[in-house]
PDB file of C-alpha atoms and ligand atoms in Angstrom:
ATOM      1  CA  MET H   1     -71.537 -36.122 -75.272  1.00  0.00           C
ATOM      2  CA  SER H   2     -71.314 -33.209 -73.324  1.00  0.00           C
ATOM      3  CA  GLN H   3     -73.884 -30.856 -72.227  1.00  0.00           C
ATOM      4  CA  SER H   4     -72.301 -27.514 -72.906  1.00  0.00           C
ATOM      5  CA  SER H   5     -71.892 -28.261 -76.745  1.00  0.00           C
ATOM      6  CA  ALA H   6     -75.515 -29.060 -76.485  1.00  0.00           C
ATOM      7  CA  ASP H   7     -76.367 -25.157 -75.146  1.00  0.00           C
ATOM      8  CA  THR H   8     -76.495 -22.955 -77.582  1.00  0.00           C
ATOM      9  CA  ARG H   9     -78.237 -20.284 -76.390  1.00  0.00           C
ATOM     10  CA  PRO H  10     -77.174 -16.502 -77.531  1.00  0.00           C
ATOM     11  CA  ARG H  11     -73.915 -15.422 -76.257  1.00  0.00           C
ATOM     12  CA  ALA H  12     -75.346 -11.742 -75.374  1.00  0.00           C
ATOM     13  CA  ALA H  13     -78.164 -13.052 -73.718  1.00  0.00           C
ATOM     14  CA  ALA H  14     -76.470 -12.259 -70.322  1.00  0.00           C
ATOM     15  CA  SER H  15     -74.550  -8.916 -71.428  1.00  0.00           C
ATOM     16  CA  ALA H  16     -78.181  -7.816 -73.143  1.00  0.00           C
ATOM     17  CA  VAL H  17     -79.050  -7.860 -69.427  1.00  0.00           C
ATOM     18  CA  ARG H  18     -76.218  -5.930 -68.389  1.00  0.00           C
ATOM     19  CA  MET H  19     -77.110  -3.479 -71.531  1.00  0.00           C
ATOM     20  CA  LYS H  20     -80.551  -2.771 -70.000  1.00  0.00           C
ATOM     21  CA  ARG H  21     -79.380  -1.873 -66.738  1.00  0.00           C
ATOM     22  CA  ALA H  22     -77.752   0.449 -67.958  1.00  0.00           C
ATOM     23  CA  GLY H  23     -79.657   2.016 -70.045  1.00  0.00           C
ATOM     24  CA  ARG H  24     -79.208   0.899 -72.985  1.00  0.00           C
ATOM     25  CA  ASP H  25     -81.067  -1.030 -75.672  1.00  0.00           C
ATOM     26  CA  ALA H  26     -80.515  -4.383 -75.930  1.00  0.00           C
ATOM     27  CA  PRO H  27     -79.758  -6.302 -79.160  1.00  0.00           C
ATOM     28  CA  LEU H  28     -82.832  -6.479 -81.640  1.00  0.00           C
ATOM     29  CA  SER H  29     -82.942 -10.266 -82.483  1.00  0.00           C
ATOM     30  CA  PRO H  30     -81.271 -12.931 -82.229  1.00  0.00           C
ATOM     31  CA  HIS H  31     -78.404 -12.948 -84.666  1.00  0.00           C
ATOM     32  CA  LEU H  32     -75.722 -15.186 -86.551  1.00  0.00           C
ATOM     33  CA  SER H  33     -72.823 -13.160 -84.599  1.00  0.00           C
ATOM     34  CA  ILE H  34     -74.602 -14.266 -80.702  1.00  0.00           C
ATOM     35  CA  TRP H  35     -74.380 -17.565 -81.437  1.00  0.00           C
ATOM     36  CA  ARG H  36     -71.448 -19.622 -80.422  1.00  0.00           C
ATOM     37  CA  TRP H  37     -70.506 -22.156 -83.041  1.00  0.00           C
ATOM     38  CA  THR H  38     -71.089 -25.631 -81.019  1.00  0.00           C
ATOM     39  CA  PRO H  39     -70.607 -29.145 -83.113  1.00  0.00           C
ATOM     40  CA  VAL H  40     -74.419 -29.555 -82.761  1.00  0.00           C
ATOM     41  CA  ASN H  41     -75.637 -26.139 -84.086  1.00  0.00           C
ATOM     42  CA  THR H  42     -73.105 -26.443 -87.193  1.00  0.00           C
ATOM     43  CA  THR H  43     -75.036 -28.941 -89.095  1.00  0.00           C
ATOM     44  CA  SER H  44     -77.134 -27.017 -89.697  1.00  0.00           C
ATOM     45  CA  ILE H  45     -75.448 -23.931 -91.543  1.00  0.00           C
ATOM     46  CA  LEU H  46     -73.235 -27.491 -93.595  1.00  0.00           C
ATOM     47  CA  HIS H  47     -76.727 -28.259 -94.621  1.00  0.00           C
ATOM     48  CA  ARG H  48     -77.180 -25.322 -96.122  1.00  0.00           C
ATOM     49  CA  ALA H  49     -73.407 -24.812 -97.545  1.00  0.00           C
ATOM     50  CA  THR H  50     -73.100 -28.345 -99.027  1.00  0.00           C
ATOM     51  CA  GLY H  51     -76.605 -28.099-100.541  1.00  0.00           C
ATOM     52  CA  ILE H  52     -75.130 -25.213-102.050  1.00  0.00           C
ATOM     53  CA  ALA H  53     -72.259 -26.774-103.015  1.00  0.00           C
ATOM     54  CA  ASN H  54     -74.655 -29.752-104.208  1.00  0.00           C
ATOM     55  CA  ALA H  55     -75.443 -27.047-106.608  1.00  0.00           C
ATOM     56  CA  ALA H  56     -72.119 -26.954-108.409  1.00  0.00           C
ATOM     57  CA  GLY H  57     -71.901 -30.618-107.922  1.00  0.00           C
ATOM     58  CA  ALA H  58     -74.639 -31.252-110.646  1.00  0.00           C
ATOM     59  CA  THR H  59     -73.450 -28.665-113.047  1.00  0.00           C
ATOM     60  CA  LEU H  60     -70.613 -31.191-113.309  1.00  0.00           C
ATOM     61  CA  LEU H  61     -71.949 -33.851-113.811  1.00  0.00           C
ATOM     62  CA  ALA H  62     -74.688 -31.880-116.360  1.00  0.00           C
ATOM     63  CA  ALA H  63     -71.426 -30.578-117.924  1.00  0.00           C
ATOM     64  CA  TRP H  64     -70.068 -34.247-117.828  1.00  0.00           C
ATOM     65  CA  LEU H  65     -72.625 -35.725-119.113  1.00  0.00           C
ATOM     66  CA  ALA H  66     -72.726 -32.440-121.980  1.00  0.00           C
ATOM     67  CA  CYS H  67     -68.571 -34.061-123.043  1.00  0.00           C
ATOM     68  CA  GLY H  68     -70.001 -38.080-123.585  1.00  0.00           C
ATOM     69  CA  ALA H  69     -72.539 -36.540-125.852  1.00  0.00           C
ATOM     70  CA  ILE H  70     -70.836 -34.212-127.863  1.00  0.00           C
ATOM     71  CA  GLY H  71     -68.006 -37.014-128.995  1.00  0.00           C
ATOM     72  CA  GLU H  72     -65.052 -38.527-128.154  1.00  0.00           C
ATOM     73  CA  GLY H  73     -62.578 -35.064-127.581  1.00  0.00           C
ATOM     74  CA  ALA H  74     -64.394 -33.778-125.277  1.00  0.00           C
ATOM     75  CA  TYR H  75     -65.688 -36.427-123.492  1.00  0.00           C
ATOM     76  CA  ASP H  76     -61.250 -37.176-123.251  1.00  0.00           C
ATOM     77  CA  VAL H  77     -60.883 -34.058-122.052  1.00  0.00           C
ATOM     78  CA  ALA H  78     -63.790 -34.286-119.253  1.00  0.00           C
ATOM     79  CA  THR H  79     -61.808 -37.360-118.556  1.00  0.00           C
ATOM     80  CA  ALA H  80     -58.660 -35.821-118.641  1.00  0.00           C
ATOM     81  CA  ILE H  81     -59.360 -32.916-116.410  1.00  0.00           C
ATOM     82  CA  LEU H  82     -61.964 -34.677-113.685  1.00  0.00           C
ATOM     83  CA  GLY H  83     -58.911 -37.528-113.440  1.00  0.00           C
ATOM     84  CA  SER H  84     -56.155 -34.557-112.609  1.00  0.00           C
ATOM     85  CA  PRO H  85     -55.212 -33.618-108.734  1.00  0.00           C
ATOM     86  CA  ILE H  86     -57.059 -30.745-109.279  1.00  0.00           C
ATOM     87  CA  GLY H  87     -60.075 -32.561-110.668  1.00  0.00           C
ATOM     88  CA  LEU H  88     -59.740 -35.651-107.637  1.00  0.00           C
ATOM     89  CA  LEU H  89     -59.498 -32.792-105.212  1.00  0.00           C
ATOM     90  CA  ILE H  90     -62.242 -31.148-106.193  1.00  0.00           C
ATOM     91  CA  LEU H  91     -64.227 -35.513-107.051  1.00  0.00           C
ATOM     92  CA  PHE H  92     -63.235 -35.796-103.117  1.00  0.00           C
ATOM     93  CA  ALA H  93     -64.752 -32.259-101.770  1.00  0.00           C
ATOM     94  CA  PHE H  94     -67.826 -33.058-103.701  1.00  0.00           C
ATOM     95  CA  THR H  95     -68.358 -36.807-102.391  1.00  0.00           C
ATOM     96  CA  LEU H  96     -68.036 -35.566 -98.975  1.00  0.00           C
ATOM     97  CA  SER H  97     -69.753 -32.430 -99.566  1.00  0.00           C
ATOM     98  CA  VAL H  98     -73.184 -34.726-101.083  1.00  0.00           C
ATOM     99  CA  ILE H  99     -72.639 -37.448 -98.135  1.00  0.00           C
ATOM    100  CA  TYR H 100     -72.605 -35.478 -95.478  1.00  0.00           C
ATOM    101  CA  HIS H 101     -76.016 -33.286 -97.330  1.00  0.00           C
ATOM    102  CA  MET H 102     -77.964 -37.245 -97.566  1.00  0.00           C
ATOM    103  CA  THR H 103     -76.990 -37.901 -94.081  1.00  0.00           C
ATOM    104  CA  ASN H 104     -78.184 -35.182 -92.435  1.00  0.00           C
ATOM    105  CA  GLY H 105     -80.985 -35.207 -94.818  1.00  0.00           C
ATOM    106  CA  ILE H 106     -81.514 -37.858 -93.575  1.00  0.00           C
ATOM    107  CA  ARG H 107     -81.592 -36.808 -90.249  1.00  0.00           C
ATOM    108  CA  HIS H 108     -83.556 -33.938 -90.567  1.00  0.00           C
ATOM    109  CA  LEU H 109     -86.454 -36.883 -93.033  1.00  0.00           C
ATOM    110  CA  ILE H 110     -86.408 -38.171 -89.849  1.00  0.00           C
ATOM    111  CA  TRP H 111     -86.876 -35.436 -87.598  1.00  0.00           C
ATOM    112  CA  ASP H 112     -90.089 -34.061 -89.503  1.00  0.00           C
ATOM    113  CA  SER H 113     -91.492 -37.059 -88.524  1.00  0.00           C
ATOM    114  CA  GLY H 114     -91.993 -36.576 -85.364  1.00  0.00           C
ATOM    115  CA  HIS H 115     -88.684 -38.600 -84.086  1.00  0.00           C
ATOM    116  CA  MET H 116     -85.494 -38.424 -82.420  1.00  0.00           C
ATOM    117  CA  ILE H 117     -86.761 -34.552 -81.963  1.00  0.00           C
ATOM    118  CA  GLY H 118     -85.408 -34.444 -78.211  1.00  0.00           C
ATOM    119  CA  LYS H 119     -81.452 -32.680 -76.646  1.00  0.00           C
ATOM    120  CA  ALA H 120     -79.901 -36.032 -76.244  1.00  0.00           C
ATOM    121  CA  GLY H 121     -81.192 -37.713 -79.830  1.00  0.00           C
ATOM    122  CA  ARG H 122     -80.290 -34.147 -81.484  1.00  0.00           C
ATOM    123  CA  GLY H 123     -76.300 -33.890 -80.594  1.00  0.00           C
ATOM    124  CA  THR H 124     -75.713 -37.791 -80.162  1.00  0.00           C
ATOM    125  CA  SER H 125     -77.172 -37.723 -83.953  1.00  0.00           C
ATOM    126  CA  ALA H 126     -74.521 -35.089 -84.769  1.00  0.00           C
ATOM    127  CA  TYR H 127     -72.190 -36.395 -84.183  1.00  0.00           C
ATOM    128  CA  ALA H 128     -73.145 -39.538 -86.048  1.00  0.00           C
ATOM    129  CA  VAL H 129     -73.765 -37.416 -89.204  1.00  0.00           C
ATOM    130  CA  TYR H 130     -70.293 -36.339 -88.878  1.00  0.00           C
ATOM    131  CA  GLY H 131     -68.438 -40.011 -88.047  1.00  0.00           C
ATOM    132  CA  ILE H 132     -71.114 -41.087 -90.983  1.00  0.00           C
ATOM    133  CA  ALA H 133     -70.174 -38.647 -93.798  1.00  0.00           C
ATOM    134  CA  LEU H 134     -66.399 -39.021 -93.405  1.00  0.00           C
ATOM    135  CA  VAL H 135     -65.970 -42.616 -92.889  1.00  0.00           C
ATOM    136  CA  LEU H 136     -68.038 -43.320 -96.511  1.00  0.00           C
ATOM    137  CA  THR H 137     -66.566 -40.841 -97.980  1.00  0.00           C
ATOM    138  CA  ILE H 138     -63.013 -41.816 -96.820  1.00  0.00           C
ATOM    139  CA  LEU H 139     -64.719 -46.347 -97.797  1.00  0.00           C
ATOM    140  CA  VAL H 140     -65.924 -44.602-101.290  1.00  0.00           C
ATOM    141  CA  TRP H 141     -62.358 -43.375-102.630  1.00  0.00           C
ATOM    142  CA  ILE H 142     -60.590 -46.615-100.685  1.00  0.00           C
ATOM    143  CA  ALA H 143     -63.119 -48.277-103.963  1.00  0.00           C
ATOM    144  CA  ALA H 144     -62.172 -45.724-106.595  1.00  0.00           C
ATOM    145  CA  PHE H 145     -58.363 -46.158-105.806  1.00  0.00           C
ATOM    146  CA  THR H 146     -58.854 -50.224-105.458  1.00  0.00           C
ATOM    147  CA  LEU H 147     -60.819 -50.602-108.578  1.00  0.00           C
ATOM    148  CA  ALA H 148     -58.627 -48.196-110.292  1.00  0.00           C
ATOM    149  CA  GLY H 149     -55.156 -50.210-109.118  1.00  0.00           C
ATOM    150  CA  ALA H 150     -56.903 -53.912-110.873  1.00  0.00           C
TER     151      ALA H 150
ATOM    152  CA  MET E   1    -103.410 -28.020-103.443  1.00  0.00           C
ATOM    153  CA  ALA E   2    -102.268 -27.065-100.333  1.00  0.00           C
ATOM    154  CA  SER E   3    -101.007 -23.875 -99.618  1.00  0.00           C
ATOM    155  CA  LYS E   4     -97.859 -22.611-101.757  1.00  0.00           C
ATOM    156  CA  ALA E   5     -95.641 -22.874 -98.287  1.00  0.00           C
ATOM    157  CA  THR E   6     -96.622 -26.469 -97.937  1.00  0.00           C
ATOM    158  CA  ASN E   7     -96.166 -27.779-101.454  1.00  0.00           C
ATOM    159  CA  HIS E   8     -92.792 -26.347-101.040  1.00  0.00           C
ATOM    160  CA  PHE E   9     -92.311 -28.347 -97.195  1.00  0.00           C
ATOM    161  CA  VAL E  10     -93.599 -31.829 -99.496  1.00  0.00           C
ATOM    162  CA  MET E  11     -92.115 -30.880-102.882  1.00  0.00           C
ATOM    163  CA  GLN E  12     -88.490 -30.488-100.930  1.00  0.00           C
ATOM    164  CA  ARG E  13     -89.031 -33.723 -99.031  1.00  0.00           C
ATOM    165  CA  LEU E  14     -90.389 -36.213-101.432  1.00  0.00           C
ATOM    166  CA  THR E  15     -87.494 -35.021-103.693  1.00  0.00           C
ATOM    167  CA  ALA E  16     -84.771 -35.562-101.011  1.00  0.00           C
ATOM    168  CA  MET E  17     -86.058 -39.469-100.774  1.00  0.00           C
ATOM    169  CA  ILE E  18     -86.321 -39.594-103.466  1.00  0.00           C
ATOM    170  CA  GLN E  19     -82.849 -38.736-103.677  1.00  0.00           C
ATOM    171  CA  VAL E  20     -81.146 -40.957-100.758  1.00  0.00           C
ATOM    172  CA  PRO E  21     -80.786 -44.068-102.955  1.00  0.00           C
ATOM    173  CA  LEU E  22     -80.307 -43.089-106.696  1.00  0.00           C
ATOM    174  CA  VAL E  23     -77.505 -40.727-105.185  1.00  0.00           C
ATOM    175  CA  ILE E  24     -75.756 -43.409-103.670  1.00  0.00           C
ATOM    176  CA  TRP E  25     -76.731 -45.719-106.672  1.00  0.00           C
ATOM    177  CA  LEU E  26     -74.969 -42.468-108.540  1.00  0.00           C
ATOM    178  CA  ILE E  27     -71.383 -42.123-106.520  1.00  0.00           C
ATOM    179  CA  ILE E  28     -71.061 -46.687-107.042  1.00  0.00           C
ATOM    180  CA  ALA E  29     -71.877 -46.412-110.264  1.00  0.00           C
ATOM    181  CA  VAL E  30     -69.482 -43.111-110.754  1.00  0.00           C
ATOM    182  CA  VAL E  31     -66.313 -45.313-109.407  1.00  0.00           C
ATOM    183  CA  GLY E  32     -67.363 -47.979-111.456  1.00  0.00           C
ATOM    184  CA  HIS E  33     -66.718 -46.063-114.976  1.00  0.00           C
ATOM    185  CA  ALA E  34     -64.420 -43.730-113.505  1.00  0.00           C
ATOM    186  CA  ARG E  35     -62.104 -45.769-116.561  1.00  0.00           C
ATOM    187  CA  ASP E  36     -64.680 -45.740-119.163  1.00  0.00           C
ATOM    188  CA  THR E  37     -63.756 -44.857-123.027  1.00  0.00           C
ATOM    189  CA  HIS E  38     -65.917 -42.907-124.720  1.00  0.00           C
ATOM    190  CA  ALA E  39     -67.276 -46.082-125.936  1.00  0.00           C
ATOM    191  CA  GLU E  40     -67.897 -47.782-122.003  1.00  0.00           C
ATOM    192  CA  PHE E  41     -69.193 -44.617-121.011  1.00  0.00           C
ATOM    193  CA  LEU E  42     -71.974 -44.217-124.286  1.00  0.00           C
ATOM    194  CA  ALA E  43     -72.751 -47.505-123.823  1.00  0.00           C
ATOM    195  CA  TRP E  44     -73.018 -47.465-119.864  1.00  0.00           C
ATOM    196  CA  VAL E  45     -75.845 -44.247-119.729  1.00  0.00           C
ATOM    197  CA  SER E  46     -77.334 -45.982-123.411  1.00  0.00           C
ATOM    198  CA  SER E  47     -78.375 -48.901-120.987  1.00  0.00           C
ATOM    199  CA  PRO E  48     -81.857 -49.053-120.384  1.00  0.00           C
ATOM    200  CA  LEU E  49     -81.973 -48.885-115.714  1.00  0.00           C
ATOM    201  CA  THR E  50     -78.505 -46.582-116.948  1.00  0.00           C
ATOM    202  CA  ALA E  51     -80.609 -44.107-118.478  1.00  0.00           C
ATOM    203  CA  ILE E  52     -84.226 -44.488-116.507  1.00  0.00           C
ATOM    204  CA  LEU E  53     -81.839 -43.838-113.087  1.00  0.00           C
ATOM    205  CA  LEU E  54     -80.145 -40.980-114.154  1.00  0.00           C
ATOM    206  CA  VAL E  55     -83.732 -39.314-116.112  1.00  0.00           C
ATOM    207  CA  VAL E  56     -85.670 -40.344-112.795  1.00  0.00           C
ATOM    208  CA  LEU E  57     -82.737 -38.169-110.663  1.00  0.00           C
ATOM    209  CA  ILE E  58     -81.788 -35.168-113.007  1.00  0.00           C
ATOM    210  CA  LEU E  59     -85.080 -34.262-113.069  1.00  0.00           C
ATOM    211  CA  SER E  60     -85.737 -34.895-109.012  1.00  0.00           C
ATOM    212  CA  ILE E  61     -81.986 -33.095-108.530  1.00  0.00           C
ATOM    213  CA  SER E  62     -83.086 -29.973-110.576  1.00  0.00           C
ATOM    214  CA  TYR E  63     -86.622 -29.601-108.380  1.00  0.00           C
ATOM    215  CA  HIS E  64     -84.548 -30.015-104.819  1.00  0.00           C
ATOM    216  CA  LEU E  65     -82.364 -27.467-106.234  1.00  0.00           C
ATOM    217  CA  ARG E  66     -84.635 -24.798-107.996  1.00  0.00           C
ATOM    218  CA  LEU E  67     -86.658 -24.997-104.442  1.00  0.00           C
ATOM    219  CA  GLY E  68     -83.160 -25.390-101.583  1.00  0.00           C
ATOM    220  CA  LEU E  69     -81.817 -22.329-103.695  1.00  0.00           C
ATOM    221  CA  GLY E  70     -84.989 -20.672-103.370  1.00  0.00           C
ATOM    222  CA  GLU E  71     -84.861 -21.147 -99.632  1.00  0.00           C
ATOM    223  CA  VAL E  72     -81.545 -19.408 -99.869  1.00  0.00           C
ATOM    224  CA  VAL E  73     -82.422 -16.716-101.427  1.00  0.00           C
ATOM    225  CA  ASP E  74     -85.305 -15.791 -98.986  1.00  0.00           C
ATOM    226  CA  ASP E  75     -83.193 -15.872 -96.047  1.00  0.00           C
ATOM    227  CA  TYR E  76     -80.857 -13.886 -97.549  1.00  0.00           C
ATOM    228  CA  VAL E  77     -82.219 -11.198 -99.985  1.00  0.00           C
ATOM    229  CA  HIS E  78     -85.113  -8.852 -97.992  1.00  0.00           C
ATOM    230  CA  GLU E  79     -85.732  -6.474-100.507  1.00  0.00           C
ATOM    231  CA  LYS E  80     -88.644  -7.265-103.334  1.00  0.00           C
ATOM    232  CA  LYS E  81     -87.383  -6.626-106.809  1.00  0.00           C
ATOM    233  CA  ARG E  82     -84.303  -7.692-105.525  1.00  0.00           C
ATOM    234  CA  LEU E  83     -86.031 -10.520-104.712  1.00  0.00           C
ATOM    235  CA  LYS E  84     -87.798 -11.882-107.563  1.00  0.00           C
ATOM    236  CA  THR E  85     -84.937 -10.960-109.549  1.00  0.00           C
ATOM    237  CA  GLY E  86     -82.671 -13.217-107.327  1.00  0.00           C
ATOM    238  CA  GLN E  87     -85.317 -16.518-108.103  1.00  0.00           C
ATOM    239  CA  THR E  88     -86.435 -15.660-111.377  1.00  0.00           C
ATOM    240  CA  LEU E  89     -82.357 -16.851-111.096  1.00  0.00           C
ATOM    241  CA  VAL E  90     -82.542 -19.483-108.791  1.00  0.00           C
ATOM    242  CA  SER E  91     -84.851 -20.709-111.346  1.00  0.00           C
ATOM    243  CA  LEU E  92     -83.016 -20.459-114.604  1.00  0.00           C
ATOM    244  CA  TYR E  93     -79.753 -21.993-113.368  1.00  0.00           C
ATOM    245  CA  ALA E  94     -82.457 -25.044-112.196  1.00  0.00           C
ATOM    246  CA  LEU E  95     -83.602 -25.015-115.776  1.00  0.00           C
ATOM    247  CA  ALA E  96     -80.587 -25.008-117.365  1.00  0.00           C
ATOM    248  CA  VAL E  97     -78.814 -27.565-115.306  1.00  0.00           C
ATOM    249  CA  GLY E  98     -81.635 -30.090-116.096  1.00  0.00           C
ATOM    250  CA  ALA E  99     -82.021 -29.284-119.274  1.00  0.00           C
ATOM    251  CA  VAL E 100     -78.161 -29.707-120.216  1.00  0.00           C
ATOM    252  CA  ALA E 101     -78.053 -33.072-118.631  1.00  0.00           C
ATOM    253  CA  LEU E 102     -81.393 -34.509-119.413  1.00  0.00           C
ATOM    254  CA  PHE E 103     -81.460 -33.795-122.712  1.00  0.00           C
ATOM    255  CA  SER E 104     -77.427 -34.707-122.983  1.00  0.00           C
ATOM    256  CA  VAL E 105     -78.332 -38.786-121.160  1.00  0.00           C
ATOM    257  CA  ILE E 106     -81.542 -38.319-124.589  1.00  0.00           C
ATOM    258  CA  ALA E 107     -78.775 -37.614-126.943  1.00  0.00           C
ATOM    259  CA  ILE E 108     -76.025 -40.241-125.648  1.00  0.00           C
ATOM    260  CA  THR E 109     -79.914 -42.874-125.691  1.00  0.00           C
ATOM    261  CA  LEU E 110     -80.547 -42.081-129.315  1.00  0.00           C
ATOM    262  CA  ILE E 111     -76.552 -42.068-131.114  1.00  0.00           C
ATOM    263  CA  ALA E 112     -75.331 -45.381-128.883  1.00  0.00           C
TER     264      ALA E 112
HETATM  265  C1  LIG S 201     -78.931 -37.063-101.647  1.00  0.00           C
HETATM  266  C2  LIG S 201     -79.961 -37.226-100.989  1.00  0.00           C
HETATM  267  C3  LIG S 201     -80.031 -35.808-100.175  1.00  0.00           C
HETATM  268  C4  LIG S 201     -81.617 -35.405 -99.882  1.00  0.00           C
HETATM  269  C5  LIG S 201     -82.031 -37.222 -98.692  1.00  0.00           C
HETATM  270  C6  LIG S 201     -81.728 -34.128 -98.927  1.00  0.00           C
HETATM  271  C7  LIG S 201     -82.193 -33.580 -98.172  1.00  0.00           C
HETATM  272  C8  LIG S 201     -82.996 -31.950 -98.063  1.00  0.00           C
HETATM  273  C9  LIG S 201     -83.958 -31.673 -97.401  1.00  0.00           C
HETATM  274  C10 LIG S 201     -84.477 -32.648 -95.808  1.00  0.00           C
HETATM  275  C11 LIG S 201     -83.370 -30.307 -96.989  1.00  0.00           C
HETATM  276  C12 LIG S 201     -84.364 -29.390 -96.546  1.00  0.00           C
HETATM  277  C13 LIG S 201     -83.504 -28.741 -95.873  1.00  0.00           C
HETATM  278  C14 LIG S 201     -84.171 -27.783 -94.653  1.00  0.00           C
HETATM  279  O1  LIG S 201     -85.563 -27.868 -94.901  1.00  0.00           O
HETATM  280  O2  LIG S 201     -83.461 -27.026 -93.343  1.00  0.00           O
HETATM  281  C15 LIG S 201     -82.579 -30.054 -98.504  1.00  0.00           C
HETATM  282  C16 LIG S 201     -82.305 -28.695 -98.318  1.00  0.00           C
HETATM  283  C17 LIG S 201     -81.097 -27.987 -99.780  1.00  0.00           C
HETATM  284  N1  LIG S 201     -80.868 -29.799-100.683  1.00  0.00           N
HETATM  285 FE1  LIG S 201     -81.028 -31.553-100.001  1.00  0.00          FE
HETATM  286  N2  LIG S 201     -80.523 -33.784-100.105  1.00  0.00           N
HETATM  287  C18 LIG S 201     -80.565 -34.490-100.874  1.00  0.00           C
HETATM  288  C19 LIG S 201     -79.603 -34.147-102.065  1.00  0.00           C
HETATM  289  C20 LIG S 201     -79.486 -32.965-102.539  1.00  0.00           C
HETATM  290  C21 LIG S 201     -78.877 -32.529-103.566  1.00  0.00           C
HETATM  291  C22 LIG S 201     -78.144 -33.557-104.520  1.00  0.00           C
HETATM  292  C23 LIG S 201     -78.693 -31.172-104.184  1.00  0.00           C
HETATM  293  C24 LIG S 201     -78.011 -30.044-105.304  1.00  0.00           C
HETATM  294  C25 LIG S 201     -77.580 -30.627-106.456  1.00  0.00           C
HETATM  295  C26 LIG S 201     -79.280 -30.607-103.421  1.00  0.00           C
HETATM  296  C27 LIG S 201     -80.007 -29.419-102.406  1.00  0.00           C
HETATM  297  C28 LIG S 201     -79.739 -28.951-101.741  1.00  0.00           C
HETATM  298  C29 LIG S 201     -80.210 -27.041-100.937  1.00  0.00           C
HETATM  299  C30 LIG S 201     -79.925 -26.058-102.366  1.00  0.00           C
HETATM  300  C31 LIG S 201     -81.513 -26.954 -99.756  1.00  0.00           C
HETATM  301  C32 LIG S 201     -81.828 -25.888 -99.426  1.00  0.00           C
HETATM  302  C33 LIG S 201     -80.347 -25.639 -98.286  1.00  0.00           C
HETATM  303  C34 LIG S 201     -81.141 -24.465 -97.438  1.00  0.00           C
HETATM  304  O3  LIG S 201     -82.553 -24.258 -97.103  1.00  0.00           O
HETATM  305  O4  LIG S 201     -79.982 -24.072 -95.949  1.00  0.00           O
HETATM  306  N3  LIG S 201     -78.996 -31.567-102.112  1.00  0.00           N
HETATM  307  N4  LIG S 201     -81.969 -31.512 -98.968  1.00  0.00           N
END
């Protein structure tokens, strides 16, 4: 892991010093716009984004179960929509979202137990989360299509 | 009980831990049942193990997502009145998703 990619210090820090010297106000507080995006700190905003996406996925799960409960007609409509190319794309996105959120969520739980909180652990585990989430999602879909073909 | 914030923290993590095995189970199960006919779907959902796992997962998810979305609202909505409205909407949303899913599993179990 390169040192620089784990460095999430505000980009504006240096310029803030310069501005102060020039007699201007420094920025009030760290804000979204002055953080440099790195693979490591991106895991955090992705956790939030996938959490929100998962909420949409939970709505879909509820709708799917409801269609099954309503009857055969509603169930067949749901299956047809989910099995269409767009439906499959949406399901693929939800698979990636929930698996990413779960993997990174486990990372959060490990942190909460007081482990892996050094700089090195934080960086290495970020790449591990990306890799594991991607591989597991692809495996799930290989399994899905293999079963469908069988 | 400890403070509200501590309770929030603990419940977010408790539901997270419950969800790890259940979400893995759900993904595998859905892959296996993606091609089910309606009759096969009803038989699967109403089998005792499936029904109980779904019920636990639904309860956990709706709590987890209420806390999680609530935190997002907390972070971005600063005006007090709007924050309250936002939190209420999040709670209603979580309740609606949980209620529909839960009722569907119960209904399927009773009709199948
Ligand atoms: C599958 C296992 C899951 C695990 C291990 C997990 C874990 C976590 C953890 C530890 C947090 C707190 C993160 C923090 O404090 O910064 C969190 C937040 C959240 N989770 Fe989950 N979660 C899981 C599934 C889900 C599901 C299924 C949903 C939606 C239905 C969901 C929605 C959310 C939301 C909206 C947040 C708040 C995000 C934020 O505050 O930025 N999670 N999750």
